[in-house]
Amino acid sequence: MPWFTRKEKGIRTPTEAKKELPDGLWYKSPAGKIIHMRELKKNAYVCPDDDYHVRIGSKEYFEILFDNNEFEELDEEISSANPLEFVDSKPYPERIKASQKKTKLKDAVRSAHGKINGLDLVIACMDFSFIGGSMGSVVGEKISRAISYSLEKKIPFLMISKSGGARMMEAGYSLMQMAKTSAKLALLAEAKVPYISLLTDPTTGGVTASFAMLGDFNIAEPGALIGFAGPRVIRETIGKDLPKGFQSAEFVLDHGFLDFIVDRRNLKRKLTSLIKMLKEK
Amino acid sequence: MLEFEKPIAELEAKLADMRHLAEANKVDVSEAVASLEEKIERLKKETFENLTRWQRVQLARHPDRPYTLDYIYAMTDDFIELHGDRTVADDKAMVGGFATMEGQSFMFIGQQKGRNTKERQLRNFGMANPEGYRKALRLMKIAEKFNKPIVTLIDTPGAFPGLEAEERGQGEAIAHNLREMFMLKVPVICIIIGEGASGGALGIAIGDRVLMLENSWYSVISPENCSNILWRTWNYKEQAAEALKLTANDMFSNGLVDGIIKEPLGGAHTALSEVAETLKETIFKNLKELNAQSAEERISDRMDKFGAMGVVAE
């Protein structure tokens, strides 16, 4: 007979107390590897011990890719309206405001023009921290305008996707962003301006079913979850557990939907080579 | 039968009884019949002019609602169904083929639902796999090659969320259709006839005209799934339907579809041939307008239309 028994099993941390990204000095990967934040940053936010790619946002991607972190941000001021006056547990504008306050972002995508190793590139990069990187009118509009900018200036376009899919609170409008961005990509393709789509963890739903899968080159980060339907939905549909590695970047590559998987530490170098090859004769 | 259809059905049964009795006993009940008929008409009007959004969703899913092939057979003089995506399989949830109406050839494409258990399984409840979307695009390209207009009929609870669907690139298949449909040189008319759920619907719904039958719905997610995600239970589907603004009226007034096609009081399932006739007229009317444009004009208008969708604050 033990001296005392534990009433509850396991550690019970309330959800709001759990953290995805550390705000402290140290980072712990899901496998338990610990690294100093300064080292992590120097390593393109990849854990050196287990190559785990930490989820990062537009600020970090721009820092990693643009020379000297110099770039001109496009359409910075666009933010969400509330066309449907959507209310669930709280009104949509309050949700937006809370997210803006928490993330210091306007919405779930930022776009910019800069140089990587001296080559011009337009990048649109999604931020998962903003309502799950969900696509509403702002995301669709900013991506469309970034593509138009690429088209007009004949500069290659890089889309970095990281999104749970559509933003329900914009319902029909959200759905039509898939159409809108695909229309612009049709024009970009016709003008033969290169489009590279980088899929990062996670890329699912309406984003996968539109611009993310339409690259001349579809590339991904190792281990990223990539799919149309979410794993939970599929599990419920088929009533079986999913095989290990299902919907991982490696799985998607094996099934023929990615050109290659790239370690974030090599991303800039590899993008540079690719863009150079397309540019030179 | 749906809950709100019951009072009407009861009165209709009463009317039938009354007529039957009158016939058998040779009594004149014309006055009573007329008043009952009037009552039924009034009740129908009252019910169907004040449907909630959720009730429209129920009508869109009515077990007797006409499906894609019902309309095709009712509208066309001759229909040759074409199968297969030429790569993996023939998806029975997506049907298509050439048909003629009034001497004009069309390519018809649409999701197909089943009427009974066996058929529903065969048609996978109208949820297409990637090969369905690829088959649809193959048929659209054939139509383009032979310069025939395309009509798509949309009726799906969504693209199939299955294991093999993911393996074969459900997302890529839909994405590819979106981009390619913008570049089609022939007129494309899309009609949502029942359910228009998310990317699975949009995957065949990029057109010069996107129209909705009065009691269909079209949105980014079904009310049930929306409820499940936002409220973490299935019980808020009525509220979700209200919030999503997914009816033909909503979508039209928000500029997300080009028009509404009226259904008779009681819904499309009460009068298939009447609805088929209306659809046919609508298709010809729109085709005439589209034929007046060049292919380049149509493509550019198509792109501009979808390009203008969305509301942002600057």
PDB file of N, CA and C in Angstrom, chain B residues 127 168 210 248:
ATOM      1  N   MET B 127     -19.760  12.324 -53.417  1.00  0.00           N
ATOM      2  CA  MET B 127     -18.447  12.865 -53.034  1.00  0.00           C
ATOM      3  C   MET B 127     -17.382  12.303 -53.961  1.00  0.00           C
ATOM      4  N   ARG B 168      -3.950  10.131 -53.897  1.00  0.00           N
ATOM      5  CA  ARG B 168      -4.006  10.495 -55.318  1.00  0.00           C
ATOM      6  C   ARG B 168      -4.149  11.995 -55.533  1.00  0.00           C
ATOM      7  N   VAL B 210     -22.493  31.601 -62.847  1.00  0.00           N
ATOM      8  CA  VAL B 210     -22.692  30.651 -61.754  1.00  0.00           C
ATOM      9  C   VAL B 210     -24.074  30.952 -61.181  1.00  0.00           C
ATOM     10  N   ALA B 248     -29.300  30.760 -51.767  1.00  0.00           N
ATOM     11  CA  ALA B 248     -29.180  31.410 -53.071  1.00  0.00           C
ATOM     12  C   ALA B 248     -29.353  32.926 -52.929  1.00  0.00           C
TER      13      ALA B 248
END
